[in-house]
Coordinates of C-alpha atoms (C1' of nucleotides) in Angstrom, one line a residue:
Chain A
M1 CA 101.3 58.6 143.6
T2 CA 102.4 55.5 145.6
E3 CA 99.8 53.1 146.8
Q4 CA 100.8 53.6 150.4
N5 CA 99.7 57.2 150.2
L6 CA 96.2 56.3 149.1
N7 CA 93.2 55.9 151.3
D8 CA 90.6 53.1 151.1
Q9 CA 88.4 55.0 148.5
E10 CA 91.4 55.8 146.3
L11 CA 92.7 52.2 146.5
R12 CA 89.2 51.1 145.5
R13 CA 89.4 53.3 142.4
L14 CA 92.8 52.0 141.4
E15 CA 91.1 48.6 141.5
E16 CA 88.2 49.8 139.4
L17 CA 90.8 51.1 136.8
R18 CA 92.2 47.6 136.7
L19 CA 88.8 46.1 136.2
L20 CA 88.0 48.4 133.4
E21 CA 91.2 47.7 131.6
E22 CA 90.6 43.9 132.2
S23 CA 87.2 44.1 130.4
G24 CA 88.9 45.7 127.4
I25 CA 88.1 49.3 128.2
N26 CA 90.8 52.0 127.8
P27 CA 90.1 54.3 130.7
Y28 CA 92.3 57.1 129.1
P29 CA 91.2 57.1 125.4
Y30 CA 92.4 59.7 122.8
S31 CA 89.4 61.7 121.8
Y32 CA 85.7 62.0 121.7
D33 CA 83.3 63.5 119.3
K34 CA 80.8 65.8 121.0
T35 CA 78.1 67.5 119.2
H36 CA 76.8 69.8 121.9
S37 CA 77.8 71.5 125.0
A38 CA 75.4 71.3 128.0
T39 CA 74.3 74.8 127.6
Q40 CA 73.5 74.4 123.9
I41 CA 71.2 71.5 124.8
L42 CA 69.5 73.2 127.7
S43 CA 68.9 76.4 125.8
S44 CA 67.8 74.9 122.5
F45 CA 65.5 72.0 123.7
S46 CA 61.8 72.5 122.9
D47 CA 59.1 70.3 124.3
E48 CA 57.0 70.8 121.1
N49 CA 59.8 69.7 118.8
P50 CA 62.5 67.5 120.5
E51 CA 63.5 66.0 117.2
P52 CA 66.6 68.2 116.4
L53 CA 68.0 66.9 119.7
S54 CA 67.3 63.2 119.1
N55 CA 70.8 62.3 118.6
V56 CA 73.4 64.3 120.5
S57 CA 76.6 63.6 122.2
V58 CA 78.1 65.3 125.1
A59 CA 81.1 64.9 127.5
G60 CA 81.8 66.0 131.0
R61 CA 82.7 65.0 134.5
I62 CA 80.4 63.1 136.7
V63 CA 79.3 65.2 139.5
S64 CA 76.4 63.3 140.9
I65 CA 75.0 59.8 140.7
R66 CA 71.6 58.6 141.9
K67 CA 71.3 54.9 141.2
M68 CA 68.0 53.3 141.5
G69 CA 68.5 49.7 140.7
K70 CA 68.1 49.3 136.9
A71 CA 68.0 53.1 136.3
T72 CA 70.4 55.7 137.2
F73 CA 70.3 59.5 137.1
S74 CA 73.5 61.4 137.0
H75 CA 74.8 64.9 136.3
I76 CA 77.8 65.5 134.1
L77 CA 79.5 68.9 134.2
D78 CA 81.2 70.3 131.1
S79 CA 82.8 73.7 130.6
T80 CA 79.4 75.4 130.2
S81 CA 77.0 73.8 132.7
K82 CA 75.7 70.6 134.3
I83 CA 73.3 68.4 132.6
Q84 CA 71.4 65.4 133.7
I85 CA 71.9 62.0 132.0
Y86 CA 69.4 59.1 132.4
F87 CA 70.7 55.6 132.1
R88 CA 68.5 52.5 131.7
K89 CA 69.9 49.1 132.0
D90 CA 67.7 47.9 129.1
D91 CA 69.1 50.5 126.8
L92 CA 72.9 50.0 127.4
P93 CA 73.3 46.7 129.3
E94 CA 77.1 46.5 129.0
F95 CA 77.8 50.0 130.0
Y96 CA 75.4 49.7 132.9
E97 CA 77.4 46.8 134.2
L98 CA 80.6 48.8 133.8
M99 CA 79.1 51.7 135.7
K100 CA 80.0 49.8 139.0
N101 CA 83.5 50.9 138.3
L102 CA 82.7 54.5 137.6
D103 CA 82.6 57.2 140.3
M104 CA 82.0 60.8 140.9
G105 CA 84.8 62.7 139.2
D106 CA 85.2 60.4 136.2
I107 CA 84.8 61.9 132.8
I108 CA 82.5 60.2 130.3
G109 CA 81.0 60.8 126.9
V110 CA 77.3 60.2 126.3
K111 CA 75.2 59.8 123.1
G112 CA 71.5 59.8 123.2
F113 CA 68.3 61.9 122.9
V114 CA 67.1 64.8 124.8
F115 CA 63.9 64.8 126.8
R116 CA 62.2 66.3 129.8
T117 CA 61.8 64.1 132.9
K118 CA 58.6 64.0 135.0
M119 CA 60.1 66.3 137.4
G120 CA 60.7 68.8 134.6
E121 CA 64.4 68.6 134.0
I122 CA 65.9 68.7 130.5
S123 CA 68.0 65.5 130.4
I124 CA 69.8 63.2 128.0
H125 CA 68.5 59.6 127.6
A126 CA 71.8 57.7 127.2
K127 CA 71.9 55.2 124.4
E128 CA 75.7 54.8 124.4
A129 CA 78.4 55.8 126.8
T130 CA 82.2 55.9 126.9
V131 CA 84.7 56.2 129.6
L132 CA 87.0 59.1 128.8
C133 CA 89.0 59.5 131.9
K134 CA 89.1 57.6 135.3
S135 CA 89.6 59.7 138.4
I136 CA 91.7 58.3 141.2
K137 CA 91.7 61.1 143.8
I138 CA 88.4 62.0 145.6
L139 CA 86.7 65.3 144.8
P140 CA 84.9 67.3 147.5
T141 CA 81.1 66.5 147.3
P142 CA 79.1 69.6 147.8
K143 CA 75.3 69.1 147.3
E144 CA 73.0 71.5 145.7
E145 CA 69.4 71.9 147.0
V146 CA 66.7 74.2 145.6
D147 CA 64.5 75.4 148.4
E148 CA 60.9 76.5 148.2
Q149 CA 61.7 80.0 147.1
G150 CA 63.7 78.5 144.2
N151 CA 67.0 79.6 145.7
K152 CA 70.1 77.4 145.4
V153 CA 71.4 76.1 148.7
I154 CA 74.9 74.5 148.7
H155 CA 75.5 72.0 151.4
D156 CA 79.1 71.1 152.5
A157 CA 80.6 73.5 150.0
F158 CA 84.3 73.2 149.4
A159 CA 85.2 76.2 151.3
D160 CA 88.7 75.9 152.7
K161 CA 90.4 78.8 151.2
E162 CA 94.0 77.4 151.5
L163 CA 92.9 74.3 149.6
R164 CA 90.9 76.3 147.1
Y165 CA 93.9 78.4 146.1
R166 CA 96.4 75.6 146.2
K167 CA 94.1 73.2 144.2
R168 CA 92.4 75.6 141.9
Y169 CA 91.5 72.9 139.5
I170 CA 89.3 71.3 142.2
D171 CA 87.8 74.7 143.1
L172 CA 86.9 75.2 139.4
I173 CA 85.2 71.9 139.3
V174 CA 83.1 72.1 142.4
N175 CA 82.6 75.9 142.7
P176 CA 80.7 77.0 139.7
Q177 CA 80.6 80.6 140.7
I178 CA 84.5 80.7 140.6
R179 CA 84.5 79.5 137.1
E180 CA 82.0 82.3 136.2
T181 CA 84.3 84.8 137.7
F182 CA 87.3 83.7 135.6
I183 CA 85.1 83.5 132.4
K184 CA 84.2 87.2 133.1
R185 CA 87.8 88.0 133.7
S186 CA 88.6 86.6 130.2
K187 CA 85.8 88.5 128.7
I188 CA 86.9 91.8 130.2
I189 CA 90.4 91.4 128.9
A190 CA 89.1 90.4 125.4
E191 CA 86.8 93.5 125.4
I192 CA 89.8 95.8 126.4
R193 CA 91.8 94.4 123.4
K194 CA 88.9 94.7 121.1
Y195 CA 88.4 98.4 122.1
F196 CA 91.9 99.3 121.5
D197 CA 92.4 97.3 118.4
E198 CA 89.2 99.0 116.9
R199 CA 91.2 102.3 117.3
G200 CA 94.1 101.0 115.5
W201 CA 96.5 100.9 118.6
L202 CA 99.1 98.3 118.7
E203 CA 99.6 95.6 121.2
V204 CA 103.3 95.2 122.1
E205 CA 105.5 93.1 124.3
T206 CA 108.2 94.7 126.2
P207 CA 110.9 93.1 128.5
I208 CA 110.0 91.5 131.7
L209 CA 113.6 91.0 132.5
Q210 CA 115.0 94.6 132.9
P211 CA 118.5 95.8 133.6
L212 CA 116.9 98.7 135.4
Y213 CA 113.4 98.9 136.8
G214 CA 111.2 101.9 136.4
G215 CA 107.9 103.4 135.9
A216 CA 106.6 103.0 139.4
T217 CA 107.8 103.2 143.0
A218 CA 108.2 99.7 144.3
R219 CA 110.8 97.2 145.4
P220 CA 111.7 94.8 142.6
F221 CA 112.5 91.1 142.4
I222 CA 116.0 90.5 141.5
T223 CA 117.2 87.6 139.3
H224 CA 120.5 86.7 137.7
H225 CA 121.4 86.0 134.1
N226 CA 124.4 83.5 134.0
A227 CA 125.5 84.0 130.4
L228 CA 125.8 87.8 130.9
D229 CA 126.7 87.5 134.6
I230 CA 124.5 90.4 135.5
D231 CA 121.6 90.9 137.8
L232 CA 118.3 91.7 136.1
F233 CA 115.1 92.9 137.6
L234 CA 111.6 91.6 137.0
R235 CA 109.6 94.6 135.8
I236 CA 107.6 96.6 138.3
A237 CA 106.0 98.5 135.3
D238 CA 106.4 98.7 131.6
E239 CA 105.8 102.5 131.2
L240 CA 109.4 103.5 130.3
Y241 CA 109.6 101.0 127.4
L242 CA 106.2 101.8 126.1
K243 CA 107.2 105.5 126.0
R244 CA 110.4 104.6 124.1
L245 CA 108.0 103.0 121.5
I246 CA 106.1 106.3 121.2
A247 CA 109.5 108.0 120.8
G248 CA 110.1 105.4 118.1
G249 CA 107.2 106.5 116.1
F250 CA 104.2 104.3 117.1
E251 CA 101.3 106.6 117.9
G252 CA 99.3 104.2 120.0
V253 CA 100.8 101.2 122.0
Y254 CA 99.4 99.1 124.8
E255 CA 100.5 96.1 126.8
I256 CA 98.7 94.0 129.2
S257 CA 101.6 93.3 131.4
K258 CA 102.3 91.0 134.3
N259 CA 104.3 93.1 136.9
F260 CA 106.2 92.0 139.8
R261 CA 106.5 93.9 143.1
N262 CA 108.4 92.5 146.1
E263 CA 106.1 93.8 148.8
G264 CA 103.5 92.6 151.2
M265 CA 100.5 90.4 150.2
D266 CA 96.9 91.0 151.3
K267 CA 93.5 91.0 149.7
M268 CA 94.4 93.9 147.4
H269 CA 98.0 92.9 146.6
N270 CA 99.6 89.8 145.0
P271 CA 103.4 89.8 144.2
E272 CA 102.7 89.4 140.5
F273 CA 99.7 91.2 139.0
S274 CA 98.3 92.3 135.8
A275 CA 98.3 95.9 134.5
L276 CA 97.2 97.5 131.4
E277 CA 99.2 100.5 130.1
I278 CA 98.4 102.4 127.0
Y279 CA 100.1 105.4 125.5
V280 CA 98.7 107.6 122.7
A281 CA 100.6 110.2 121.0
Y282 CA 99.3 113.8 120.4
K283 CA 96.8 113.5 123.2
D284 CA 96.7 114.9 126.8
Y285 CA 95.2 113.8 130.0
N286 CA 91.8 115.3 129.3
W287 CA 91.4 113.2 126.2
M288 CA 92.6 110.2 128.1
M289 CA 90.1 110.8 130.9
N290 CA 87.2 110.6 128.4
M291 CA 88.7 107.5 126.9
T292 CA 89.1 105.9 130.4
E293 CA 85.3 106.7 131.2
E294 CA 84.2 105.3 128.0
L295 CA 86.3 102.1 128.3
I296 CA 85.4 101.2 132.0
S297 CA 81.7 102.1 131.5
R298 CA 81.6 99.9 128.4
L299 CA 83.2 97.0 130.2
V300 CA 80.8 97.2 133.0
Q301 CA 77.9 97.4 130.5
K302 CA 79.2 94.3 128.6
I303 CA 79.4 92.1 131.7
H304 CA 76.4 93.3 133.6
D305 CA 74.2 94.6 130.9
S306 CA 73.8 97.7 133.0
Y307 CA 76.0 100.6 134.2
K308 CA 75.0 99.9 137.8
I309 CA 76.5 97.1 139.8
N310 CA 76.4 95.9 143.3
Y311 CA 79.8 95.6 145.0
N312 CA 80.1 94.4 148.6
G313 CA 76.5 95.6 149.4
Q314 CA 77.0 99.0 147.7
E315 CA 75.4 100.1 144.5
I316 CA 78.0 101.6 142.2
D317 CA 76.9 103.6 139.2
F318 CA 79.2 103.6 136.2
T319 CA 77.0 105.7 134.0
P320 CA 79.2 108.2 132.4
P321 CA 80.3 110.9 132.9
F322 CA 82.1 110.0 136.2
K323 CA 82.5 112.7 138.8
R324 CA 85.7 114.8 138.4
V325 CA 87.3 116.6 141.3
K326 CA 90.6 118.4 141.6
M327 CA 92.7 117.0 144.4
F328 CA 93.3 120.4 146.1
D329 CA 89.5 121.1 145.9
L330 CA 89.0 117.9 147.9
F331 CA 91.7 119.1 150.4
R332 CA 89.9 122.4 150.7
E333 CA 86.6 120.8 151.3
L334 CA 88.2 118.7 154.1
T335 CA 90.3 121.4 155.8
G336 CA 88.5 124.5 154.9
K337 CA 91.6 126.0 153.5
D338 CA 93.8 126.0 150.3
I339 CA 96.9 123.9 151.3
K340 CA 98.4 124.0 147.9
G341 CA 102.0 125.1 148.1
E342 CA 102.1 125.1 151.9
P343 CA 105.4 124.4 153.5
R344 CA 106.0 121.1 155.0
E345 CA 105.6 122.1 158.7
N346 CA 102.1 123.6 158.0
L347 CA 101.0 120.4 156.3
L348 CA 102.2 118.4 159.2
A349 CA 100.2 120.6 161.4
V350 CA 97.1 120.1 159.2
A351 CA 97.6 116.4 159.3
R352 CA 97.9 116.4 163.1
E353 CA 94.8 118.4 163.4
L354 CA 92.8 115.9 161.2
G355 CA 94.1 113.1 163.3
V356 CA 96.1 111.6 160.4
E357 CA 98.9 109.4 161.6
V358 CA 102.1 110.6 159.9
D359 CA 105.8 110.4 160.7
S360 CA 107.2 113.8 161.7
N361 CA 110.1 113.5 159.2
A362 CA 107.6 112.5 156.4
S363 CA 108.2 114.4 153.1
T364 CA 105.6 116.9 151.8
M365 CA 104.6 114.3 149.3
K366 CA 104.2 111.7 151.9
I367 CA 102.1 113.9 154.2
L368 CA 99.7 114.8 151.4
D369 CA 99.5 111.1 150.4
E370 CA 98.6 110.2 154.0
I371 CA 96.0 112.8 154.3
F372 CA 94.5 111.7 151.1
G373 CA 94.8 108.1 151.7
Q374 CA 93.4 108.1 155.2
K375 CA 90.8 110.9 155.0
L376 CA 89.6 111.2 151.4
Q377 CA 90.2 108.1 149.5
P378 CA 87.9 105.8 151.6
D379 CA 84.9 108.0 150.7
L380 CA 85.4 107.7 146.9
I381 CA 82.8 105.0 146.5
Q382 CA 81.2 106.1 143.1
P383 CA 83.6 106.3 140.2
T384 CA 85.6 109.6 140.6
F385 CA 88.4 111.1 138.8
I386 CA 90.8 112.9 141.1
I387 CA 92.7 115.5 139.1
D388 CA 96.0 117.4 139.2
Y389 CA 98.5 116.1 141.7
P390 CA 101.4 117.7 143.3
V391 CA 104.5 117.4 141.1
E392 CA 106.5 115.6 143.9
M393 CA 104.1 112.7 143.8
S394 CA 104.4 112.1 140.0
P395 CA 107.9 112.0 138.7
L396 CA 106.9 111.0 135.2
A397 CA 104.0 113.4 134.7
K398 CA 104.1 116.7 132.8
K399 CA 103.8 119.9 134.7
H400 CA 100.4 121.4 134.7
R401 CA 99.9 124.0 131.9
T402 CA 98.4 126.6 134.2
E403 CA 98.8 125.4 137.9
E404 CA 102.2 126.0 139.5
G405 CA 103.4 123.0 141.4
L406 CA 101.0 120.5 140.0
V407 CA 101.1 117.9 137.2
E408 CA 98.5 117.0 134.6
R409 CA 97.6 113.7 136.2
Y410 CA 94.3 111.9 137.4
E411 CA 93.5 108.8 139.1
L412 CA 90.2 107.0 139.0
F413 CA 88.9 105.8 142.3
V414 CA 86.0 103.3 142.8
Y415 CA 84.8 101.9 146.1
G416 CA 87.8 103.6 147.8
F417 CA 90.4 102.0 145.7
E418 CA 92.5 103.1 142.7
V419 CA 91.5 101.7 139.4
A420 CA 93.3 103.8 136.9
N421 CA 96.3 106.3 136.9
A422 CA 97.0 108.6 134.0
F423 CA 98.8 111.6 132.9
S424 CA 99.9 113.9 130.3
E425 CA 103.4 112.3 129.8
L426 CA 106.5 114.3 130.6
N427 CA 108.4 114.7 127.5
D428 CA 110.8 117.6 128.3
P429 CA 114.1 115.7 128.7
R430 CA 115.6 118.4 130.9
D431 CA 112.6 118.3 133.3
Q432 CA 112.6 114.5 133.3
R433 CA 116.3 114.4 134.2
A434 CA 115.6 116.9 137.0
R435 CA 112.8 114.7 138.3
F436 CA 115.0 111.6 138.4
E437 CA 117.8 113.5 140.2
E438 CA 115.1 114.5 142.9
Q439 CA 114.2 110.8 143.1
A440 CA 117.8 110.0 143.5
S441 CA 118.1 112.3 146.4
I442 CA 115.0 110.7 148.0
R443 CA 116.6 107.4 147.5
A444 CA 119.8 108.6 149.1
A445 CA 117.7 109.7 152.0
G446 CA 116.6 106.1 152.5
D447 CA 113.5 105.6 150.5
E448 CA 114.3 102.2 148.7
E449 CA 111.2 102.6 146.5
A450 CA 112.2 105.9 144.8
M451 CA 112.8 105.7 141.1
V452 CA 116.1 104.9 139.5
L453 CA 117.6 107.2 136.7
D454 CA 117.2 105.5 133.4
E455 CA 119.8 107.1 131.1
D456 CA 118.5 105.2 128.0
F457 CA 114.9 106.4 128.7
L458 CA 116.2 109.9 128.9
N459 CA 118.1 109.4 125.6
A460 CA 114.7 108.5 124.1
L461 CA 113.2 111.7 125.3
E462 CA 116.2 113.5 123.9
I463 CA 115.6 112.0 120.5
G464 CA 112.1 113.4 121.1
M465 CA 108.7 111.8 122.2
P466 CA 105.7 113.7 120.9
P467 CA 103.1 115.0 123.3
T468 CA 101.5 111.9 124.7
A469 CA 98.8 110.8 127.1
G470 CA 99.4 107.6 129.2
L471 CA 97.1 105.4 131.2
G472 CA 97.5 102.5 133.6
I473 CA 94.8 100.3 134.9
G474 CA 95.0 97.6 137.5
I475 CA 93.4 94.7 135.8
D476 CA 92.9 92.5 138.9
R477 CA 91.2 95.3 140.8
L478 CA 89.1 96.2 137.9
V479 CA 88.0 92.5 137.6
M480 CA 87.4 92.4 141.3
L481 CA 85.0 95.4 141.0
I482 CA 83.2 94.1 138.0
T483 CA 82.8 90.4 139.3
G484 CA 82.1 91.6 142.9
E485 CA 85.0 89.8 144.5
V486 CA 86.6 91.3 147.6
S487 CA 89.9 89.5 147.5
I488 CA 92.4 89.7 144.7
R489 CA 93.0 85.9 145.3
D490 CA 89.6 85.3 143.9
V491 CA 90.4 86.8 140.6
I492 CA 93.8 85.4 140.2
L493 CA 93.8 81.7 139.1
F494 CA 96.9 80.8 140.9
P495 CA 97.5 83.3 143.7
Q496 CA 100.9 83.3 145.4
M497 CA 101.1 80.9 148.3
R498 CA 103.8 79.8 150.6
P499 CA 105.0 76.4 149.5
E500 CA 103.4 73.6 151.5
N501 CA 106.4 71.5 152.6
S502 CA 109.2 73.9 153.5
Chain B
rG1 C1' 106.7 92.7 160.4
rA2 C1' 102.6 93.0 164.7
rU3 C1' 98.1 91.1 166.9
rC4 C1' 94.0 87.8 167.0
rC5 C1' 91.6 83.3 165.2
rC6 C1' 91.8 78.5 162.8
rG7 C1' 94.3 73.3 161.5
rU8 C1' 90.1 66.5 163.9
rA9 C1' 87.9 61.0 158.1
rG10 C1' 88.2 62.5 150.9
rC11 C1' 84.7 67.2 152.0
rU12 C1' 81.8 70.2 155.7
rC13 C1' 81.9 70.1 160.8
rA14 C1' 80.9 68.4 166.4
rG15 C1' 84.2 66.9 170.3
rG16 C1' 81.8 71.3 178.8
rU17 C1' 86.0 71.3 184.0
rG18 C1' 92.2 66.2 180.6
rG19 C1' 90.1 59.6 180.7
rU20 C1' 92.6 55.8 173.7
rA21 C1' 87.7 60.0 168.7
rG22 C1' 81.9 61.4 166.6
rA23 C1' 77.9 63.1 162.7
rG24 C1' 76.3 64.3 157.7
rC25 C1' 78.0 63.7 152.8
rA26 C1' 81.4 60.5 150.1
rU27 C1' 83.0 55.0 149.9
rU28 C1' 81.7 49.5 150.3
rU29 C1' 77.6 45.5 150.4
rG30 C1' 72.3 44.8 149.6
rA31 C1' 67.1 46.7 147.8
rC32 C1' 64.9 50.0 144.3
rU33 C1' 63.5 51.1 135.9
rU34 C1' 61.7 59.1 136.0
rU35 C1' 65.4 60.5 140.5
rU36 C1' 67.5 65.2 142.0
rA37 C1' 70.6 67.1 149.2
rA38 C1' 66.9 60.5 146.1
rU39 C1' 65.4 56.9 149.8
rC40 C1' 66.0 52.3 153.1
rA41 C1' 69.3 48.5 155.7
rA42 C1' 74.2 47.2 157.1
rA43 C1' 79.7 47.9 157.0
rG44 C1' 84.6 50.0 156.5
rG45 C1' 87.4 54.5 156.9
rG46 C1' 91.6 58.8 161.7
rC47 C1' 100.2 60.0 162.6
rC48 C1' 93.3 64.9 165.9
rG49 C1' 99.1 70.2 161.3
rU50 C1' 104.6 69.0 163.3
rA51 C1' 107.9 68.6 167.4
rG52 C1' 108.7 68.9 172.5
rG53 C1' 106.7 69.6 177.6
rU54 C1' 103.2 69.0 182.0
rU55 C1' 100.4 64.6 183.7
rC56 C1' 99.3 58.0 185.8
rG57 C1' 96.9 59.7 181.2
rA58 C1' 96.8 65.1 176.1
rG59 C1' 92.4 66.1 170.3
rU60 C1' 91.7 68.9 174.9
rC61 C1' 96.6 72.3 179.0
rC62 C1' 101.9 74.8 178.1
rU63 C1' 106.0 76.1 174.5
rA64 C1' 108.2 76.3 169.8
rC65 C1' 107.6 75.5 164.8
rC66 C1' 104.7 74.7 159.9
rG67 C1' 100.4 76.2 157.0
rG68 C1' 96.0 79.3 156.4
rG69 C1' 92.5 83.4 157.4
rA70 C1' 91.2 88.3 159.4
rU71 C1' 92.8 93.1 161.2
rC72 C1' 96.8 96.6 161.3
rA73 C1' 101.5 98.3 159.4
rC74 C1' 104.2 98.6 154.7
rC75 C1' 102.8 99.2 149.7
rA76 C1' 99.8 100.9 144.2

RNA sequence: GAUCCCGUAGCUCAGGUGGUAGAGCAUUUGACUUUUAAUCAAAGGGCCGUAGGUUCGAGUCCUACCGGGAUCACCA
């Protein structure tokens, strides 16, 4: 921060800072004893008995100032809410003088008594006040109005998305609804941990730097370890490590994992994102489906106090049980015929008939995926489990116990996007090796995203992994649904951005 | 990666067919001891994203680049 780069307002604030110090004030003191949060005061004040709140202290950032000569009204914002402070020159003459050198954005502590103003707002009448931090840079100044219907109207909101994402700390200060979103995100994750911990499953940490990447189909980020002089990959998933732990004897493990995928960014994708994976021994995908339903509906209930939410203008009902549909039954509904096991050429013809855009050399798996993605997935608005996928689409899932050519896998779709993916885990090492080899040939044919054979993971399966059910949930998308946000950037505190000065 | 749109004061935005920049909030000065988008009076504040080009003259027209958004493609 050089003085040349500052505008007139900022230079003025530096001058105020100097004046404060000159008058013996430390503008950056070490601590402050606050007795209450703003919310605690607002929710516990009673007009009949204000006595319990006759001597409180609060701290927060000045977000509005209305000076009226020898009295001033101001709102300060703490982590819970805004609260109005009433300053009278008669009550604190020295601080009142000092207030000339305070601005919007400064942080202060206030001691006083709680009362209700003529206009009906619960406020603190200041008896003592302390500067806790002087702000040099200017905050945006949105104004809040309450119209006749009692609705909040925000004027001049800080709305520039680029600035909001790059300077999230400003966004959090001036856009209270964003703060709410991230509080909800934290609650959702805490609730997930609580649910799993109650059941005795172990939260574990597995490597982010992996010598081989696996557990999903995606292009990885590559980095280099100097001491070992080897390239390492940032994980695209933690699946293969968690399954090693099940082989190692843990019966329930989960990890909330940052994964990294070197692919495009849009409102559904950020290069680093959070995923939950959980593996439970001696269970299958049917059991896991019930667990998923219970977990997700419970999360919605905890946040909304209801199973029904509104997402992007659409009511979504998370009341269990969720709809369950076999994938090929959906295909049958769409096409009027059973396309399971059809040769590639026939599937291609079906796709063309439906107007699905698909490359003529696309694999069987790709064609099915395209038909599903373009024709079926967008209509899966209400929570729906899609069950039993073709084996080619699922190299880590166990073959179906009765259906030839399928695996025991389901995905949960809500509002047209995938929220969860789970299967009865493949634990036959011979089959797993064959699937990896199949992936290798797909890779050789030019698909960079096909899975890489992981010999050590196969070794773990050869040592023996019990029957296991596994589940992955995209945390960011789940948070989007539950908080009503339509862009992943609004549920990630610091979304990836291109650097400003390149 | 493709297409379209955007970039003007700290913030939100105006700036027909080219003629050296405007408003509200914020800031400064003054008035005001229950206001709440406080109000009233006055003042200051701009590399108009960057670099070229056309022109007597560019915020405005053209080109490239930088950054962002939306849609599509790719992708869980």
